[in-house]
Amino acid sequence: MTEPDNPPLNLIKQPASIGHEDVVKELATLKIELDRYARKTIGQPLLNDIGDNDRGTCALHPDSLMAVLIPFLNWEDQNGQAYRAFVDPKHVVGTNIKGHPENVPPEEVVNRIERYATYFGSRDNALYVWYKPLGLFIAHEGKHRVAFMRSHDQPAIAAWVQEAGYPAPSRITIIEPSDDRDEWLAMLDGRYIQVLRRPNLARKILDAYGVSTARWQNIDHLPDEKMVRLAIYERRLHRPARTRKEIDRTLDLQALLARMAKDSQEQYFHCHELGPYRLDWKRNILAVACLLIAGGLFVMFNHEWVIRAGIGLLGVATGMILSHEVLRFKGPKKLRNPNTLDRSHL
């Protein structure tokens, strides 16, 4: 493939605070070190637990792991076409899936360093997504060369780079749970909620990025916390995600409020519609049948007071039959009780 005429950019130096850059570097280092546990008896299950992937058989894919650690990672669109750039491998989250740097034969090391440092080729050779606000690169192609270049203390990798956005720190709030047994949450734009699957690590990353932390009750204009957590549990958003789509891992508070408003609208119910309670039809039919039989027998007597009693019994039986259709109950369309929050999921 012929490389474009535009000269490659130099993205080695990141315009980030020292504290945040240190977190990015440690995160990239941690990923490479974790990969060494792949395909081991205990190491692989550990990686699967960390990455929310119970079927994993090798090292964690960079973007899959980062999506578990960083909320709303792919919320913003990836911008424009990929371009060539020199990237510091210390800022790149890569992978060791098919061997480690020390497995490269010594006679190939020099040539491989030169190729990785100078040859761009196509996007199939090395494509890194640059989450520019975070100062973090995530390798899609060319994942293995990251560990190799780091191990040989090389300053740059020649790669194709595609930019991706990330919400500004002011748009995100870390929500500390009111109950220690509950999950930490991240809220975007005062509307969208995601569960922090790895809260301690996620908080460290977001703190360095400049995100603030607050308790639910200290944030204005939010619905009841128990109701929100109940909705999270109903959608199983506190469990490992089975999709890469951010919207499928997110609770929309506006949509929740609209649903709650609809559920709270009052309507009429017949007695046989009061689920989960049901009328005991056998007992009811038995009582009506006894009254009808007794009333029918009484009206057959010649004594006036017995006949009147029989008519009364028949009237009571008729009233019991008609009451099922005449009686109506008024209440919310759907009853929600946050005080009965089930913690069996924990």
Short mmCIF file of C-alpha atoms in Angstrom, two decimals:
data_model
loop_
_atom_site.label_atom_id
_atom_site.label_comp_id
_atom_site.label_asym_id
_atom_site.label_seq_id
_atom_site.Cartn_x
_atom_site.Cartn_y
_atom_site.Cartn_z
CA MET A 1 0.00 0.00 0.00
CA THR A 2 1.33 3.44 -0.93
CA GLU A 3 1.55 5.72 2.08
CA PRO A 4 -0.11 9.17 1.82
CA ASP A 5 1.86 12.30 1.08
CA ASN A 6 0.92 14.03 4.35
CA PRO A 7 3.74 13.71 6.89
CA PRO A 8 2.95 11.70 10.03
CA LEU A 9 2.10 13.58 13.22
CA ASN A 10 4.14 13.39 16.39
CA LEU A 11 1.83 12.38 19.25
CA ILE A 12 4.54 11.28 21.65
CA LYS A 13 4.01 14.20 24.03
CA GLN A 14 0.54 14.38 25.55
CA PRO A 15 -1.02 17.66 26.77
CA ALA A 16 -2.18 16.11 30.04
CA SER A 17 -1.60 16.80 33.71
CA ILE A 18 1.26 14.91 35.32
CA GLY A 19 -1.06 12.99 37.63
CA HIS A 20 -3.38 11.95 34.83
CA GLU A 21 -0.50 10.95 32.54
CA ASP A 22 0.92 8.77 35.31
CA VAL A 23 -2.43 6.98 35.63
CA VAL A 24 -2.56 6.39 31.87
CA LYS A 25 0.96 4.96 31.86
CA GLU A 26 0.24 2.69 34.83
CA LEU A 27 -2.97 1.50 33.19
CA ALA A 28 -1.10 0.59 29.99
CA THR A 29 1.60 -1.16 32.03
CA LEU A 30 -0.96 -3.07 34.08
CA LYS A 31 -2.60 -4.43 30.92
CA ILE A 32 0.70 -5.81 29.60
CA GLU A 33 1.52 -7.40 32.94
CA LEU A 34 -1.93 -8.95 33.30
CA ASP A 35 -1.57 -10.60 29.90
CA ARG A 36 1.24 -12.76 31.27
CA TYR A 37 -1.35 -14.63 33.34
CA ALA A 38 -3.32 -15.67 30.26
CA ARG A 39 -3.85 -19.37 29.53
CA LYS A 40 -2.66 -20.37 33.00
CA THR A 41 -4.67 -22.54 35.37
CA ILE A 42 -5.48 -19.74 37.80
CA GLY A 43 -4.39 -16.76 35.72
CA GLN A 44 -6.97 -17.17 32.96
CA PRO A 45 -9.98 -17.34 35.32
CA LEU A 46 -8.60 -14.25 37.07
CA LEU A 47 -8.44 -12.36 33.76
CA ASN A 48 -11.95 -13.51 32.91
CA ASP A 49 -13.23 -12.17 36.22
CA ILE A 50 -11.48 -8.84 35.73
CA GLY A 51 -12.73 -8.46 32.16
CA ASP A 52 -16.29 -9.75 32.75
CA ASN A 53 -15.69 -12.52 30.22
CA ASP A 54 -16.50 -15.97 31.55
CA ARG A 55 -15.56 -17.64 28.25
CA GLY A 56 -12.15 -16.08 27.72
CA THR A 57 -9.30 -18.34 26.66
CA CYS A 58 -6.48 -15.83 26.18
CA ALA A 59 -5.37 -12.31 27.06
CA LEU A 60 -8.00 -9.61 27.34
CA HIS A 61 -8.72 -7.51 24.27
CA PRO A 62 -7.74 -3.90 25.05
CA ASP A 63 -11.02 -2.19 24.17
CA SER A 64 -13.09 -4.87 25.94
CA LEU A 65 -11.16 -4.40 29.17
CA MET A 66 -11.22 -0.60 28.99
CA ALA A 67 -14.99 -0.65 28.44
CA VAL A 68 -15.31 -2.52 31.75
CA LEU A 69 -13.01 -0.13 33.60
CA ILE A 70 -14.05 3.25 32.15
CA PRO A 71 -17.75 4.21 32.02
CA PHE A 72 -19.17 5.76 28.85
CA LEU A 73 -15.93 4.95 27.02
CA ASN A 74 -17.55 4.72 23.59
CA TRP A 75 -20.32 7.23 24.20
CA GLU A 76 -18.79 9.81 21.89
CA ASP A 77 -18.31 9.17 18.17
CA GLN A 78 -14.97 8.30 16.64
CA ASN A 79 -13.99 11.27 14.53
CA GLY A 80 -12.89 11.25 10.92
CA GLN A 81 -10.40 9.21 8.99
CA ALA A 82 -7.35 7.54 10.44
CA TYR A 83 -4.01 9.26 9.92
CA ARG A 84 -0.38 8.33 10.43
CA ALA A 85 1.37 9.29 13.66
CA PHE A 86 4.19 8.40 15.99
CA VAL A 87 2.81 7.22 19.33
CA ASP A 88 4.51 6.63 22.67
CA PRO A 89 3.98 2.92 23.51
CA LYS A 90 3.73 3.87 27.18
CA HIS A 91 0.39 5.54 26.39
CA VAL A 92 -1.01 2.57 24.46
CA VAL A 93 -3.10 -0.24 25.91
CA GLY A 94 -1.90 -3.26 23.96
CA THR A 95 -1.93 -7.04 24.29
CA ASN A 96 0.29 -10.08 24.64
CA ILE A 97 -1.76 -12.85 23.06
CA LYS A 98 0.68 -14.68 20.79
CA GLY A 99 3.86 -14.60 22.84
CA HIS A 100 5.96 -12.17 24.84
CA PRO A 101 8.77 -9.80 23.84
CA GLU A 102 11.44 -12.18 25.10
CA ASN A 103 10.17 -14.83 22.69
CA VAL A 104 11.42 -12.84 19.69
CA PRO A 105 14.71 -14.35 18.43
CA PRO A 106 17.65 -12.02 19.24
CA GLU A 107 18.70 -11.80 15.59
CA GLU A 108 15.28 -10.34 14.70
CA VAL A 109 15.09 -7.69 17.41
CA VAL A 110 16.88 -4.84 15.61
CA ASN A 111 14.97 -5.26 12.35
CA ARG A 112 11.67 -5.54 14.18
CA ILE A 113 12.31 -2.38 16.19
CA GLU A 114 13.12 -0.48 13.01
CA ARG A 115 10.00 -1.78 11.26
CA TYR A 116 7.67 -0.98 14.14
CA ALA A 117 9.21 2.47 14.57
CA THR A 118 9.18 3.57 10.92
CA TYR A 119 6.83 1.48 8.78
CA PHE A 120 3.17 2.49 8.76
CA GLY A 121 1.85 0.19 6.07
CA SER A 122 -1.94 -0.05 6.14
CA ARG A 123 -4.37 0.17 9.02
CA ASP A 124 -4.18 -3.61 9.23
CA ASN A 125 -0.62 -3.22 10.51
CA ALA A 126 -1.27 -0.87 13.42
CA LEU A 127 -4.48 1.02 14.17
CA TYR A 128 -4.82 2.80 17.51
CA VAL A 129 -7.91 4.65 18.71
CA TRP A 130 -6.89 7.82 20.50
CA TYR A 131 -9.27 8.88 23.25
CA LYS A 132 -7.89 12.36 23.07
CA PRO A 133 -9.41 13.87 26.24
CA LEU A 134 -8.07 10.92 28.25
CA GLY A 135 -4.67 10.89 26.56
CA LEU A 136 -5.13 7.15 26.10
CA PHE A 137 -4.55 5.01 23.01
CA ILE A 138 -6.27 1.64 22.65
CA ALA A 139 -4.76 -0.74 20.13
CA HIS A 140 -7.08 -2.50 17.67
CA GLU A 141 -4.42 -3.70 15.25
CA GLY A 142 -0.73 -3.88 16.10
CA LYS A 143 -1.51 -4.81 19.69
CA HIS A 144 1.47 -7.09 20.28
CA ARG A 145 4.14 -4.63 19.18
CA VAL A 146 3.21 -2.40 22.11
CA ALA A 147 4.72 -4.77 24.68
CA PHE A 148 7.72 -5.42 22.43
CA MET A 149 8.57 -1.73 21.97
CA ARG A 150 8.04 -1.04 25.68
CA SER A 151 10.36 -3.86 26.66
CA HIS A 152 13.11 -2.38 24.49
CA ASP A 153 12.47 1.14 25.82
CA GLN A 154 11.58 2.55 22.41
CA PRO A 155 10.11 6.06 22.31
CA ALA A 156 7.59 5.64 19.49
CA ILE A 157 5.54 3.29 17.32
CA ALA A 158 4.54 4.16 13.77
CA ALA A 159 0.77 3.64 13.66
CA TRP A 160 -2.47 4.74 12.11
CA VAL A 161 -4.51 6.76 14.59
CA GLN A 162 -8.23 7.40 14.73
CA GLU A 163 -9.51 9.95 17.21
CA ALA A 164 -12.39 9.31 19.59
CA GLY A 165 -14.02 11.70 22.01
CA TYR A 166 -14.83 11.29 25.68
CA PRO A 167 -17.19 13.38 27.83
CA ALA A 168 -15.63 16.31 29.66
CA PRO A 169 -15.07 15.82 33.42
CA SER A 170 -17.78 18.37 34.22
CA ARG A 171 -20.37 16.16 32.49
CA ILE A 172 -19.64 13.11 34.64
CA THR A 173 -20.33 12.52 38.33
CA ILE A 174 -19.21 9.54 40.38
CA ILE A 175 -22.03 8.58 42.76
CA GLU A 176 -21.08 7.03 46.06
CA PRO A 177 -23.71 4.54 47.30
CA SER A 178 -25.75 5.45 50.36
CA ASP A 179 -25.61 1.79 51.38
CA ASP A 180 -22.17 0.15 51.34
CA ARG A 181 -23.75 -2.98 49.86
CA ASP A 182 -24.84 -1.11 46.74
CA GLU A 183 -22.83 -0.38 43.62
CA TRP A 184 -20.91 2.77 42.77
CA LEU A 185 -22.44 4.59 39.81
CA ALA A 186 -21.34 7.06 37.16
CA MET A 187 -23.81 9.66 35.89
CA LEU A 188 -23.47 11.52 32.59
CA ASP A 189 -25.20 14.85 31.93
CA GLY A 190 -27.41 14.37 34.99
CA ARG A 191 -29.39 11.79 33.03
CA TYR A 192 -27.52 8.63 32.07
CA ILE A 193 -26.41 6.08 34.66
CA GLN A 194 -23.86 3.28 34.40
CA VAL A 195 -22.64 0.91 37.10
CA LEU A 196 -18.93 1.03 37.88
CA ARG A 197 -18.04 -2.63 37.45
CA ARG A 198 -14.54 -2.10 38.90
CA PRO A 199 -15.20 0.90 41.15
CA ASN A 200 -11.82 1.34 42.82
CA LEU A 201 -9.89 1.37 39.56
CA ALA A 202 -12.53 3.38 37.71
CA ARG A 203 -12.57 6.01 40.45
CA LYS A 204 -8.79 6.34 40.32
CA ILE A 205 -8.91 6.91 36.56
CA LEU A 206 -11.82 9.34 36.72
CA ASP A 207 -10.40 11.20 39.72
CA ALA A 208 -7.18 11.82 37.80
CA TYR A 209 -9.29 12.99 34.85
CA GLY A 210 -10.99 15.55 37.08
CA VAL A 211 -14.38 13.94 37.76
CA SER A 212 -16.04 14.81 41.06
CA THR A 213 -17.74 12.44 43.51
CA ALA A 214 -21.05 13.02 45.28
CA ARG A 215 -23.77 11.15 47.13
CA TRP A 216 -27.16 10.70 45.52
CA GLN A 217 -29.02 12.74 48.11
CA ASN A 218 -26.67 15.69 47.58
CA ILE A 219 -27.52 16.02 43.88
CA ASP A 220 -30.59 18.09 43.00
CA HIS A 221 -33.48 16.99 40.79
CA LEU A 222 -32.84 13.25 40.91
CA PRO A 223 -35.54 10.61 41.40
CA ASP A 224 -35.61 8.34 44.43
CA GLU A 225 -32.36 6.38 44.66
CA LYS A 226 -34.05 3.11 45.61
CA MET A 227 -36.31 3.35 42.58
CA VAL A 228 -33.30 3.90 40.33
CA ARG A 229 -31.40 0.97 41.79
CA LEU A 230 -34.47 -1.23 41.43
CA ALA A 231 -34.58 -0.28 37.73
CA ILE A 232 -30.86 -1.12 37.44
CA TYR A 233 -31.46 -4.56 38.93
CA GLU A 234 -34.50 -5.17 36.73
CA ARG A 235 -32.39 -4.56 33.62
CA ARG A 236 -29.43 -6.43 35.17
CA LEU A 237 -27.13 -3.50 34.51
CA HIS A 238 -25.17 -4.48 37.61
CA ARG A 239 -24.14 -7.73 35.93
CA PRO A 240 -21.55 -8.32 33.16
CA ALA A 241 -22.66 -6.70 29.91
CA ARG A 242 -23.50 -8.94 26.97
CA THR A 243 -23.22 -6.16 24.43
CA ARG A 244 -20.66 -3.56 23.38
CA LYS A 245 -23.29 -0.86 22.87
CA GLU A 246 -23.12 1.85 25.52
CA ILE A 247 -26.87 2.51 25.40
CA ASP A 248 -27.55 -1.13 26.30
CA ARG A 249 -25.43 -0.74 29.45
CA THR A 250 -27.04 2.55 30.46
CA LEU A 251 -30.10 3.58 32.44
CA ASP A 252 -31.81 6.71 31.09
CA LEU A 253 -33.32 8.59 34.04
CA GLN A 254 -35.69 10.56 31.81
CA ALA A 255 -37.05 7.35 30.30
CA LEU A 256 -37.35 5.88 33.80
CA LEU A 257 -39.29 8.92 35.06
CA ALA A 258 -41.60 8.75 32.05
CA ARG A 259 -42.27 5.08 32.74
CA MET A 260 -42.86 5.75 36.44
CA ALA A 261 -45.30 8.54 35.58
CA LYS A 262 -47.18 6.21 33.26
CA ASP A 263 -47.24 3.44 35.85
CA SER A 264 -48.54 5.82 38.52
CA GLN A 265 -51.55 6.89 36.43
CA GLU A 266 -54.71 5.84 38.24
CA GLN A 267 -57.11 3.38 36.67
CA TYR A 268 -59.93 1.09 37.72
CA PHE A 269 -59.59 -2.62 38.47
CA HIS A 270 -62.11 -5.37 39.01
CA CYS A 271 -61.53 -7.70 41.92
CA HIS A 272 -60.23 -10.43 39.60
CA GLU A 273 -57.57 -8.04 38.21
CA LEU A 274 -55.80 -7.34 41.48
CA GLY A 275 -52.65 -9.31 40.73
CA PRO A 276 -50.76 -10.91 42.31
CA TYR A 277 -53.86 -11.52 44.47
CA ARG A 278 -56.63 -13.70 43.07
CA LEU A 279 -60.18 -14.37 44.18
CA ASP A 280 -60.69 -17.76 45.84
CA TRP A 281 -63.29 -18.91 43.32
CA LYS A 282 -63.86 -22.34 44.90
CA ARG A 283 -64.75 -20.84 48.26
CA ASN A 284 -66.88 -18.18 46.58
CA ILE A 285 -68.76 -20.64 44.37
CA LEU A 286 -69.36 -22.96 47.32
CA ALA A 287 -70.85 -20.14 49.39
CA VAL A 288 -73.10 -18.98 46.53
CA ALA A 289 -74.21 -22.54 45.78
CA CYS A 290 -75.13 -23.17 49.43
CA LEU A 291 -77.15 -19.94 49.54
CA LEU A 292 -78.95 -20.78 46.30
CA ILE A 293 -79.79 -24.31 47.43
CA ALA A 294 -80.93 -23.16 50.86
CA GLY A 295 -82.96 -20.31 49.38
CA GLY A 296 -84.55 -22.62 46.81
CA LEU A 297 -85.55 -25.10 49.49
CA PHE A 298 -86.93 -22.42 51.81
CA VAL A 299 -89.27 -20.93 49.19
CA MET A 300 -90.83 -24.38 48.73
CA PHE A 301 -92.22 -24.34 52.28
CA ASN A 302 -95.74 -23.10 53.04
CA HIS A 303 -94.74 -20.92 55.96
CA GLU A 304 -94.52 -17.25 55.07
CA TRP A 305 -91.47 -16.45 57.22
CA VAL A 306 -89.56 -19.40 55.74
CA ILE A 307 -90.40 -18.24 52.22
CA ARG A 308 -89.18 -14.72 53.08
CA ALA A 309 -85.97 -16.16 54.48
CA GLY A 310 -85.51 -18.17 51.28
CA ILE A 311 -86.03 -15.07 49.14
CA GLY A 312 -83.49 -13.26 51.31
CA LEU A 313 -80.93 -16.02 50.83
CA LEU A 314 -81.49 -15.96 47.07
CA GLY A 315 -81.00 -12.19 47.13
CA VAL A 316 -77.72 -12.53 49.02
CA ALA A 317 -76.50 -15.13 46.51
CA THR A 318 -77.46 -12.87 43.61
CA GLY A 319 -75.66 -9.95 45.26
CA MET A 320 -72.50 -11.99 45.70
CA ILE A 321 -72.57 -12.94 42.03
CA LEU A 322 -73.14 -9.37 40.84
CA SER A 323 -70.61 -7.85 43.25
CA HIS A 324 -67.71 -9.21 41.22
CA GLU A 325 -68.69 -6.97 38.32
CA VAL A 326 -70.07 -4.04 40.30
CA LEU A 327 -67.14 -3.55 42.67
CA ARG A 328 -64.22 -1.59 41.23
CA PHE A 329 -60.94 -0.54 42.82
CA LYS A 330 -58.99 2.58 41.93
CA GLY A 331 -55.19 2.80 42.11
CA PRO A 332 -51.91 3.22 40.20
CA LYS A 333 -51.46 1.25 37.01
CA LYS A 334 -48.36 -0.45 38.40
CA LEU A 335 -47.35 -0.58 42.03
CA ARG A 336 -43.68 -0.09 42.94
CA ASN A 337 -42.42 -0.35 46.48
CA PRO A 338 -38.74 0.62 46.87
CA ASN A 339 -38.80 -0.53 50.50
CA THR A 340 -39.03 -4.13 49.30
CA LEU A 341 -35.74 -3.88 47.39
CA ASP A 342 -34.44 -7.41 46.89
CA ARG A 343 -30.75 -7.81 47.65
CA SER A 344 -30.57 -11.45 46.66
CA HIS A 345 -28.57 -10.36 43.59
CA LEU A 346 -25.62 -9.38 45.78
#
